[in-house]
């Protein structure tokens, strides 16, 4: 569990504490710095495992929205678990030769410090990518260029990509897209009663080219972990469409480059359940996005470990479950029936 501190920024403390352990398994680099309130905050990228482009790579991301601290907390807690395991678990240590793991647990440290969804410039990073939705999006929520004082602001076109999004793009291009097979999991919270796993597209109701692969991965997880039915996996557009989705942009960019397979997912932890079970949270803005009661926080911090471990093992074994030929068409039809009827 992330240690509590009095600095008002326990997540950054926990992350830097982790780095100070000097684990021989961990590589760390501040990929950019963000200025906020006279402070310069690092955006950390952590890595473990092989850098051989022939092995698969999996990236874990959190803290894109500063309000949704739980995403960062879940990843930092899991990183602590992984480093502890590497000290004694030979099987897991061997696995590190077969996979590259990349972590950006706090993409938007300025937003976390200020407790805002947006970055310090008022830009919603998850609406800031240079991709426009096809068709209409919900007013404001879908992303807009009206004013930085309204939520879901995309920023001005002439201002370019915000530094945090730019750093994330670089990390994905250099450390995931360089591998023949890669996946990403970006941890958010706040939408709905269920834990959702979203995949492209957010920009339209058009089915993603890798629908069969996403559907096969979903089937594999459900078959392997039948008691984890709390995840609802679907294309994001089933819930709503938006402009500027970071993962839509990176997904399309990778497809255009025609080198290997990249599957990006977003974990949207359903915080409405935490509010429903603890109605006093309704009156706290923070409580809309984060579990408050200690037992619930602990439960959320351990809840997704199975999923994360599964993603690593599934990446390593991708040749065994990726549908080919006729099976690909069967999965596509199934997925079309379920999500795009
Ligand atoms: Zn979010």
mmCIF file of C-alpha atoms and ligand atoms in Angstrom:
data_model
loop_
_atom_site.group_PDB
_atom_site.id
_atom_site.type_symbol
_atom_site.label_atom_id
_atom_site.label_comp_id
_atom_site.label_asym_id
_atom_site.label_seq_id
_atom_site.Cartn_x
_atom_site.Cartn_y
_atom_site.Cartn_z
ATOM 1 C CA UNK A 1 0.000 0.000 0.000
ATOM 2 C CA UNK A 2 1.234 3.500 -0.787
ATOM 3 C CA UNK A 3 2.725 4.972 2.383
ATOM 4 C CA UNK A 4 0.952 8.021 3.702
ATOM 5 C CA UNK A 5 2.918 11.201 4.068
ATOM 6 C CA UNK A 6 2.286 14.686 5.244
ATOM 7 C CA UNK A 7 3.771 16.364 2.167
ATOM 8 C CA UNK A 8 0.357 16.416 0.481
ATOM 9 C CA UNK A 9 1.764 14.361 -2.342
ATOM 10 C CA UNK A 10 2.013 10.797 -1.040
ATOM 11 C CA UNK A 11 2.018 9.195 -4.490
ATOM 12 C CA UNK A 12 5.204 10.945 -5.631
ATOM 13 C CA UNK A 13 6.808 10.140 -2.259
ATOM 14 C CA UNK A 14 5.864 6.478 -2.653
ATOM 15 C CA UNK A 15 7.224 6.374 -6.177
ATOM 16 C CA UNK A 16 10.522 8.013 -5.243
ATOM 17 C CA UNK A 17 10.829 5.723 -2.212
ATOM 18 C CA UNK A 18 10.502 2.820 -4.622
ATOM 19 C CA UNK A 19 13.278 4.254 -6.793
ATOM 20 C CA UNK A 20 15.520 4.729 -3.778
ATOM 21 C CA UNK A 21 15.432 0.974 -3.201
ATOM 22 C CA UNK A 22 17.911 0.796 -6.089
ATOM 23 C CA UNK A 23 16.584 -2.548 -7.264
ATOM 24 C CA UNK A 24 18.907 -4.081 -9.873
ATOM 25 C CA UNK A 25 15.750 -5.054 -11.766
ATOM 26 C CA UNK A 26 14.480 -1.531 -12.223
ATOM 27 C CA UNK A 27 15.517 1.056 -14.803
ATOM 28 C CA UNK A 28 14.148 4.551 -14.261
ATOM 29 C CA UNK A 29 14.251 7.769 -16.231
ATOM 30 C CA UNK A 30 12.516 11.104 -15.772
ATOM 31 C CA UNK A 31 11.181 11.491 -19.321
ATOM 32 C CA UNK A 32 10.098 15.087 -18.802
ATOM 33 C CA UNK A 33 9.695 17.709 -16.082
ATOM 34 C CA UNK A 34 6.509 19.644 -15.398
ATOM 35 C CA UNK A 35 6.578 23.068 -13.740
ATOM 36 C CA UNK A 36 3.823 23.699 -11.240
ATOM 37 C CA UNK A 37 3.578 26.114 -8.313
ATOM 38 C CA UNK A 38 7.290 26.926 -8.545
ATOM 39 C CA UNK A 39 8.213 23.251 -8.403
ATOM 40 C CA UNK A 40 9.614 21.096 -11.164
ATOM 41 C CA UNK A 41 8.036 17.648 -11.002
ATOM 42 C CA UNK A 42 9.459 14.613 -12.803
ATOM 43 C CA UNK A 43 7.381 12.371 -15.044
ATOM 44 C CA UNK A 44 8.924 8.976 -14.367
ATOM 45 C CA UNK A 45 9.198 6.064 -16.732
ATOM 46 C CA UNK A 46 10.204 2.807 -15.051
ATOM 47 C CA UNK A 47 11.183 -0.367 -16.791
ATOM 48 C CA UNK A 48 12.120 -3.954 -16.133
ATOM 49 C CA UNK A 49 12.835 -6.980 -18.273
ATOM 50 C CA UNK A 50 14.377 -7.463 -21.698
ATOM 51 C CA UNK A 51 14.743 -4.730 -24.340
ATOM 52 C CA UNK A 52 15.056 -7.247 -27.204
ATOM 53 C CA UNK A 53 12.534 -6.095 -29.870
ATOM 54 C CA UNK A 54 11.607 -9.734 -30.490
ATOM 55 C CA UNK A 55 10.116 -10.162 -27.017
ATOM 56 C CA UNK A 56 6.661 -8.707 -26.320
ATOM 57 C CA UNK A 57 6.297 -5.489 -24.333
ATOM 58 C CA UNK A 58 3.561 -4.395 -21.943
ATOM 59 C CA UNK A 59 3.092 -0.832 -20.718
ATOM 60 C CA UNK A 60 1.173 0.250 -17.628
ATOM 61 C CA UNK A 61 0.067 3.854 -17.286
ATOM 62 C CA UNK A 62 -1.688 5.815 -14.555
ATOM 63 C CA UNK A 63 -2.352 9.309 -13.293
ATOM 64 C CA UNK A 64 -3.270 10.744 -16.695
ATOM 65 C CA UNK A 65 -6.112 12.454 -14.837
ATOM 66 C CA UNK A 66 -4.806 14.033 -11.649
ATOM 67 C CA UNK A 67 -8.051 13.542 -9.732
ATOM 68 C CA UNK A 68 -7.962 9.808 -10.280
ATOM 69 C CA UNK A 69 -5.132 9.147 -7.826
ATOM 70 C CA UNK A 70 -6.173 5.533 -7.380
ATOM 71 C CA UNK A 71 -4.712 4.604 -10.804
ATOM 72 C CA UNK A 72 -1.259 5.759 -9.682
ATOM 73 C CA UNK A 73 -1.686 4.111 -6.282
ATOM 74 C CA UNK A 74 -2.660 0.775 -7.827
ATOM 75 C CA UNK A 75 0.426 0.782 -10.062
ATOM 76 C CA UNK A 76 2.875 1.893 -7.367
ATOM 77 C CA UNK A 77 1.509 -0.786 -5.011
ATOM 78 C CA UNK A 78 1.858 -3.388 -7.751
ATOM 79 C CA UNK A 79 5.408 -2.247 -8.563
ATOM 80 C CA UNK A 80 6.285 -2.798 -4.892
ATOM 81 C CA UNK A 81 4.880 -6.316 -5.208
ATOM 82 C CA UNK A 82 6.834 -7.027 -8.409
ATOM 83 C CA UNK A 83 10.129 -5.823 -6.936
ATOM 84 C CA UNK A 84 9.562 -7.894 -3.793
ATOM 85 C CA UNK A 85 8.779 -10.948 -5.943
ATOM 86 C CA UNK A 86 11.910 -10.491 -8.020
ATOM 87 C CA UNK A 87 13.974 -10.870 -4.855
ATOM 88 C CA UNK A 88 12.848 -14.497 -4.357
ATOM 89 C CA UNK A 89 10.614 -15.716 -7.209
ATOM 90 C CA UNK A 90 12.913 -17.435 -9.730
ATOM 91 C CA UNK A 91 10.067 -18.158 -12.118
ATOM 92 C CA UNK A 92 9.130 -14.510 -12.288
ATOM 93 C CA UNK A 93 12.782 -13.456 -12.600
ATOM 94 C CA UNK A 94 13.173 -15.846 -15.579
ATOM 95 C CA UNK A 95 10.067 -14.354 -17.137
ATOM 96 C CA UNK A 96 11.832 -10.985 -17.263
ATOM 97 C CA UNK A 97 14.055 -12.350 -20.039
ATOM 98 C CA UNK A 98 10.953 -12.943 -22.158
ATOM 99 C CA UNK A 99 9.151 -9.622 -21.794
ATOM 100 C CA UNK A 100 9.700 -5.885 -21.446
ATOM 101 C CA UNK A 101 7.628 -4.093 -18.816
ATOM 102 C CA UNK A 102 7.214 -0.341 -19.017
ATOM 103 C CA UNK A 103 5.533 1.812 -16.379
ATOM 104 C CA UNK A 104 4.421 5.427 -16.339
ATOM 105 C CA UNK A 105 2.491 5.412 -13.067
ATOM 106 C CA UNK A 106 2.096 9.189 -12.880
ATOM 107 C CA UNK A 107 1.732 10.749 -16.318
ATOM 108 C CA UNK A 108 0.300 14.008 -14.953
ATOM 109 C CA UNK A 109 2.090 14.816 -11.662
ATOM 110 C CA UNK A 110 0.971 18.467 -11.843
ATOM 111 C CA UNK A 111 -2.650 17.342 -11.957
ATOM 112 C CA UNK A 112 -2.094 15.055 -8.965
ATOM 113 C CA UNK A 113 -0.440 17.863 -6.998
ATOM 114 C CA UNK A 114 -3.287 20.264 -7.794
ATOM 115 C CA UNK A 115 -5.971 17.545 -7.537
ATOM 116 C CA UNK A 116 -7.307 18.418 -10.962
ATOM 117 C CA UNK A 117 -8.324 16.180 -13.816
ATOM 118 C CA UNK A 118 -6.417 18.382 -16.283
ATOM 119 C CA UNK A 119 -2.704 19.177 -16.398
ATOM 120 C CA UNK A 120 -1.519 22.487 -14.823
ATOM 121 C CA UNK A 121 -2.353 24.310 -18.099
ATOM 122 C CA UNK A 122 -5.970 23.181 -17.812
ATOM 123 C CA UNK A 123 -5.743 20.627 -20.615
ATOM 124 C CA UNK A 124 -7.412 17.239 -20.307
ATOM 125 C CA UNK A 125 -4.625 14.985 -21.573
ATOM 126 C CA UNK A 126 -7.119 12.315 -22.579
ATOM 127 C CA UNK A 127 -8.680 14.807 -25.009
ATOM 128 C CA UNK A 128 -5.409 16.334 -26.176
ATOM 129 C CA UNK A 129 -4.219 13.960 -28.912
ATOM 130 C CA UNK A 130 -4.407 15.238 -32.513
ATOM 131 C CA UNK A 131 -7.383 13.081 -33.461
ATOM 132 C CA UNK A 132 -10.911 14.285 -34.099
ATOM 133 C CA UNK A 133 -13.968 12.157 -33.465
ATOM 134 C CA UNK A 134 -15.996 11.053 -36.450
ATOM 135 C CA UNK A 135 -19.541 12.250 -35.984
ATOM 136 C CA UNK A 136 -20.862 14.078 -32.955
ATOM 137 C CA UNK A 137 -19.540 13.659 -29.411
ATOM 138 C CA UNK A 138 -21.331 14.492 -26.150
ATOM 139 C CA UNK A 139 -21.179 18.218 -25.396
ATOM 140 C CA UNK A 140 -18.095 19.203 -23.335
ATOM 141 C CA UNK A 141 -17.359 15.628 -22.109
ATOM 142 C CA UNK A 142 -16.365 14.629 -25.633
ATOM 143 C CA UNK A 143 -13.648 17.305 -25.621
ATOM 144 C CA UNK A 144 -13.825 20.967 -26.675
ATOM 145 C CA UNK A 145 -11.654 23.996 -27.414
ATOM 146 C CA UNK A 146 -13.921 26.570 -25.733
ATOM 147 C CA UNK A 147 -11.997 27.421 -22.559
ATOM 148 C CA UNK A 148 -9.416 25.970 -20.205
ATOM 149 C CA UNK A 149 -11.735 26.865 -17.361
ATOM 150 C CA UNK A 150 -14.194 24.199 -18.452
ATOM 151 C CA UNK A 151 -13.452 20.496 -17.893
ATOM 152 C CA UNK A 152 -12.482 18.243 -20.834
ATOM 153 C CA UNK A 153 -10.613 21.107 -22.562
ATOM 154 C CA UNK A 154 -8.525 19.905 -25.516
ATOM 155 C CA UNK A 155 -6.185 22.888 -25.665
ATOM 156 C CA UNK A 156 -5.510 25.108 -28.665
ATOM 157 C CA UNK A 157 -4.333 23.470 -31.878
ATOM 158 C CA UNK A 158 -1.450 25.956 -32.215
ATOM 159 C CA UNK A 159 -0.136 25.109 -28.732
ATOM 160 C CA UNK A 160 0.737 21.589 -29.887
ATOM 161 C CA UNK A 161 0.829 18.451 -27.748
ATOM 162 C CA UNK A 162 1.002 19.035 -23.966
ATOM 163 C CA UNK A 163 4.376 17.956 -22.485
ATOM 164 C CA UNK A 164 2.901 15.056 -20.493
ATOM 165 C CA UNK A 165 1.125 13.617 -23.559
ATOM 166 C CA UNK A 166 4.250 14.170 -25.626
ATOM 167 C CA UNK A 167 6.311 12.228 -23.055
ATOM 168 C CA UNK A 168 3.755 9.398 -23.105
ATOM 169 C CA UNK A 169 3.859 9.309 -26.927
ATOM 170 C CA UNK A 170 7.646 9.059 -26.858
ATOM 171 C CA UNK A 171 7.592 6.263 -24.289
ATOM 172 C CA UNK A 172 5.042 4.265 -26.289
ATOM 173 C CA UNK A 173 6.816 4.822 -29.618
ATOM 174 C CA UNK A 174 10.290 4.002 -28.306
ATOM 175 C CA UNK A 175 9.560 1.296 -25.764
ATOM 176 C CA UNK A 176 6.371 -0.457 -26.940
ATOM 177 C CA UNK A 177 5.951 0.123 -30.667
ATOM 178 C CA UNK A 178 9.507 -1.089 -31.285
ATOM 179 C CA UNK A 179 8.376 -4.597 -30.290
ATOM 180 C CA UNK A 180 6.649 -7.072 -32.562
ATOM 181 C CA UNK A 181 3.861 -7.475 -30.005
ATOM 182 C CA UNK A 182 2.860 -4.930 -27.394
ATOM 183 C CA UNK A 183 -0.036 -3.993 -25.164
ATOM 184 C CA UNK A 184 -0.830 -1.022 -22.943
ATOM 185 C CA UNK A 185 -3.078 -0.680 -19.898
ATOM 186 C CA UNK A 186 -3.941 2.857 -18.794
ATOM 187 C CA UNK A 187 -5.567 3.017 -15.331
ATOM 188 C CA UNK A 188 -8.397 5.499 -14.718
ATOM 189 C CA UNK A 189 -11.364 5.728 -12.375
ATOM 190 C CA UNK A 190 -14.704 7.411 -12.200
ATOM 191 C CA UNK A 191 -17.083 5.995 -14.773
ATOM 192 C CA UNK A 192 -19.966 3.730 -13.774
ATOM 193 C CA UNK A 193 -20.618 0.948 -11.284
ATOM 194 C CA UNK A 194 -18.505 -1.668 -13.063
ATOM 195 C CA UNK A 195 -14.781 -1.937 -13.729
ATOM 196 C CA UNK A 196 -14.549 -1.438 -17.462
ATOM 197 C CA UNK A 197 -11.741 -2.397 -19.797
ATOM 198 C CA UNK A 198 -11.969 -0.232 -22.862
ATOM 199 C CA UNK A 199 -10.211 -0.586 -26.163
ATOM 200 C CA UNK A 200 -10.341 1.557 -29.340
ATOM 201 C CA UNK A 201 -12.066 3.312 -30.642
ATOM 202 C CA UNK A 202 -13.082 6.292 -28.539
ATOM 203 C CA UNK A 203 -13.326 8.491 -31.617
ATOM 204 C CA UNK A 204 -16.111 6.630 -33.438
ATOM 205 C CA UNK A 205 -18.428 3.635 -33.503
ATOM 206 C CA UNK A 206 -16.261 2.104 -36.168
ATOM 207 C CA UNK A 207 -14.873 -1.329 -35.169
ATOM 208 C CA UNK A 208 -11.114 -1.448 -34.549
ATOM 209 C CA UNK A 209 -9.124 -3.595 -37.010
ATOM 210 C CA UNK A 210 -7.962 -5.810 -34.143
ATOM 211 C CA UNK A 211 -11.409 -6.604 -32.827
ATOM 212 C CA UNK A 212 -10.730 -10.369 -33.152
ATOM 213 C CA UNK A 213 -7.560 -10.096 -31.037
ATOM 214 C CA UNK A 214 -9.305 -8.006 -28.364
ATOM 215 C CA UNK A 215 -12.204 -10.438 -28.307
ATOM 216 C CA UNK A 216 -9.844 -13.433 -28.093
ATOM 217 C CA UNK A 217 -7.976 -11.860 -25.178
ATOM 218 C CA UNK A 218 -11.261 -11.208 -23.410
ATOM 219 C CA UNK A 219 -12.346 -14.827 -23.971
ATOM 220 C CA UNK A 220 -8.984 -16.072 -22.708
ATOM 221 C CA UNK A 221 -9.244 -14.034 -19.517
ATOM 222 C CA UNK A 222 -12.827 -15.092 -18.856
ATOM 223 C CA UNK A 223 -11.999 -18.743 -19.452
ATOM 224 C CA UNK A 224 -8.917 -18.587 -17.230
ATOM 225 C CA UNK A 225 -10.465 -16.489 -14.448
ATOM 226 C CA UNK A 226 -14.213 -17.244 -14.483
ATOM 227 C CA UNK A 227 -14.666 -15.651 -11.041
ATOM 228 C CA UNK A 228 -13.447 -12.253 -12.198
ATOM 229 C CA UNK A 229 -16.681 -11.331 -13.898
ATOM 230 C CA UNK A 230 -16.524 -7.812 -12.455
ATOM 231 C CA UNK A 231 -14.757 -6.621 -15.605
ATOM 232 C CA UNK A 232 -16.835 -5.394 -18.477
ATOM 233 C CA UNK A 233 -14.646 -5.330 -21.556
ATOM 234 C CA UNK A 234 -15.859 -3.422 -24.579
ATOM 235 C CA UNK A 235 -14.889 -0.768 -27.127
ATOM 236 C CA UNK A 236 -14.979 2.666 -25.494
ATOM 237 C CA UNK A 237 -17.449 3.972 -28.070
ATOM 238 C CA UNK A 238 -20.120 1.701 -26.554
ATOM 239 C CA UNK A 239 -20.121 4.104 -23.561
ATOM 240 C CA UNK A 240 -19.363 7.408 -25.314
ATOM 241 C CA UNK A 241 -17.169 8.886 -28.035
ATOM 242 C CA UNK A 242 -14.537 11.599 -27.591
ATOM 243 C CA UNK A 243 -12.023 13.726 -29.451
ATOM 244 C CA UNK A 244 -8.329 13.514 -28.741
ATOM 245 C CA UNK A 245 -8.027 10.067 -27.124
ATOM 246 C CA UNK A 246 -4.333 9.294 -26.562
ATOM 247 C CA UNK A 247 -4.735 5.585 -27.279
ATOM 248 C CA UNK A 248 -6.787 6.022 -30.438
ATOM 249 C CA UNK A 249 -3.991 8.207 -31.741
ATOM 250 C CA UNK A 250 -1.183 5.800 -30.829
ATOM 251 C CA UNK A 251 -3.156 2.814 -32.082
ATOM 252 C CA UNK A 252 -3.798 4.370 -35.507
ATOM 253 C CA UNK A 253 -0.233 5.601 -35.754
ATOM 254 C CA UNK A 254 1.063 2.118 -35.105
ATOM 255 C CA UNK A 255 -1.293 0.535 -37.656
ATOM 256 C CA UNK A 256 -0.101 3.029 -40.281
ATOM 257 C CA UNK A 257 3.484 1.918 -39.627
ATOM 258 C CA UNK A 258 2.541 -1.694 -40.361
ATOM 259 C CA UNK A 259 4.932 -3.313 -37.887
ATOM 260 C CA UNK A 260 3.512 -5.881 -35.532
ATOM 261 C CA UNK A 261 0.552 -5.694 -33.219
ATOM 262 C CA UNK A 262 -0.212 -3.098 -30.541
ATOM 263 C CA UNK A 263 -3.303 -3.471 -28.352
ATOM 264 C CA UNK A 264 -4.062 -0.532 -26.044
ATOM 265 C CA UNK A 265 -6.545 -0.871 -23.189
ATOM 266 C CA UNK A 266 -7.902 1.508 -20.581
ATOM 267 C CA UNK A 267 -8.976 0.264 -17.172
ATOM 268 C CA UNK A 268 -11.819 2.448 -15.963
ATOM 269 C CA UNK A 269 -12.342 1.563 -12.302
ATOM 270 C CA UNK A 270 -16.021 2.026 -11.542
ATOM 271 C CA UNK A 271 -15.988 4.507 -8.671
ATOM 272 C CA UNK A 272 -19.750 4.965 -8.506
ATOM 273 C CA UNK A 273 -19.851 1.740 -6.521
ATOM 274 C CA UNK A 274 -17.562 3.235 -3.867
ATOM 275 C CA UNK A 275 -19.893 6.227 -3.646
ATOM 276 C CA UNK A 276 -22.983 4.008 -3.467
ATOM 277 C CA UNK A 277 -21.507 1.947 -0.625
ATOM 278 C CA UNK A 278 -20.335 5.039 1.231
ATOM 279 C CA UNK A 279 -22.833 7.804 0.367
ATOM 280 C CA UNK A 280 -20.935 10.425 2.372
ATOM 281 C CA UNK A 281 -18.379 10.280 -0.448
ATOM 282 C CA UNK A 282 -20.956 11.938 -2.639
ATOM 283 C CA UNK A 283 -20.212 15.218 -0.906
ATOM 284 C CA UNK A 284 -16.481 14.962 -1.532
ATOM 285 C CA UNK A 285 -15.135 15.743 -5.011
ATOM 286 C CA UNK A 286 -12.140 13.501 -4.293
ATOM 287 C CA UNK A 287 -14.522 10.733 -3.264
ATOM 288 C CA UNK A 288 -16.075 10.598 -6.707
ATOM 289 C CA UNK A 289 -12.856 9.206 -8.115
ATOM 290 C CA UNK A 290 -11.164 7.413 -5.235
ATOM 291 C CA UNK A 291 -12.042 4.886 -2.562
ATOM 292 C CA UNK A 292 -11.942 6.604 0.832
ATOM 293 C CA UNK A 293 -12.531 3.900 3.429
ATOM 294 C CA UNK A 294 -9.260 2.049 4.249
ATOM 295 C CA UNK A 295 -10.634 -1.465 3.698
ATOM 296 C CA UNK A 296 -11.992 -0.419 0.307
ATOM 297 C CA UNK A 297 -8.690 1.198 -0.707
ATOM 298 C CA UNK A 298 -6.855 -1.998 0.221
ATOM 299 C CA UNK A 299 -9.361 -4.061 -1.747
ATOM 300 C CA UNK A 300 -8.938 -1.881 -4.844
ATOM 301 C CA UNK A 301 -5.130 -1.960 -4.540
ATOM 302 C CA UNK A 302 -5.143 -5.766 -4.742
ATOM 303 C CA UNK A 303 -8.150 -6.218 -7.033
ATOM 304 C CA UNK A 304 -6.385 -5.849 -10.378
ATOM 305 C CA UNK A 305 -3.188 -7.817 -9.723
ATOM 306 C CA UNK A 306 -4.640 -10.909 -11.407
ATOM 307 C CA UNK A 307 -5.490 -8.885 -14.510
ATOM 308 C CA UNK A 308 -2.049 -7.259 -14.662
ATOM 309 C CA UNK A 309 -0.237 -10.576 -14.180
ATOM 310 C CA UNK A 310 -2.493 -12.071 -16.843
ATOM 311 C CA UNK A 311 -1.523 -9.339 -19.321
ATOM 312 C CA UNK A 312 2.172 -10.101 -18.842
ATOM 313 C CA UNK A 313 1.710 -13.861 -19.264
ATOM 314 C CA UNK A 314 -0.695 -13.396 -22.188
ATOM 315 C CA UNK A 315 1.825 -11.102 -23.906
ATOM 316 C CA UNK A 316 4.557 -13.712 -23.518
ATOM 317 C CA UNK A 317 2.202 -16.419 -24.849
ATOM 318 C CA UNK A 318 0.547 -14.283 -27.547
ATOM 319 C CA UNK A 319 1.206 -16.842 -30.288
ATOM 320 C CA UNK A 320 -0.998 -19.327 -28.406
ATOM 321 C CA UNK A 321 -4.194 -17.267 -28.311
ATOM 322 C CA UNK A 322 -4.007 -14.825 -31.225
ATOM 323 C CA UNK A 323 -6.666 -15.946 -33.675
ATOM 324 C CA UNK A 324 -5.496 -16.735 -37.199
ATOM 325 C CA UNK A 325 -7.335 -17.447 -40.443
ATOM 326 C CA UNK A 326 -10.864 -18.739 -40.053
ATOM 327 C CA UNK A 327 -10.856 -18.285 -36.287
ATOM 328 C CA UNK A 328 -10.164 -14.606 -36.809
ATOM 329 C CA UNK A 329 -13.355 -14.254 -38.831
ATOM 330 C CA UNK A 330 -15.367 -16.171 -36.226
ATOM 331 C CA UNK A 331 -14.110 -13.881 -33.457
ATOM 332 C CA UNK A 332 -14.798 -10.818 -35.576
ATOM 333 C CA UNK A 333 -18.389 -11.903 -36.187
ATOM 334 C CA UNK A 334 -18.901 -12.654 -32.497
ATOM 335 C CA UNK A 335 -17.478 -9.263 -31.529
ATOM 336 C CA UNK A 336 -19.556 -7.463 -34.151
ATOM 337 C CA UNK A 337 -22.702 -9.161 -32.862
ATOM 338 C CA UNK A 338 -21.916 -8.215 -29.262
ATOM 339 C CA UNK A 339 -20.804 -4.621 -29.683
ATOM 340 C CA UNK A 340 -21.791 -3.261 -33.075
ATOM 341 C CA UNK A 341 -25.195 -4.708 -33.763
HETATM 342 ZN ZN1 LIG B 1 -9.579 9.249 -16.319
#
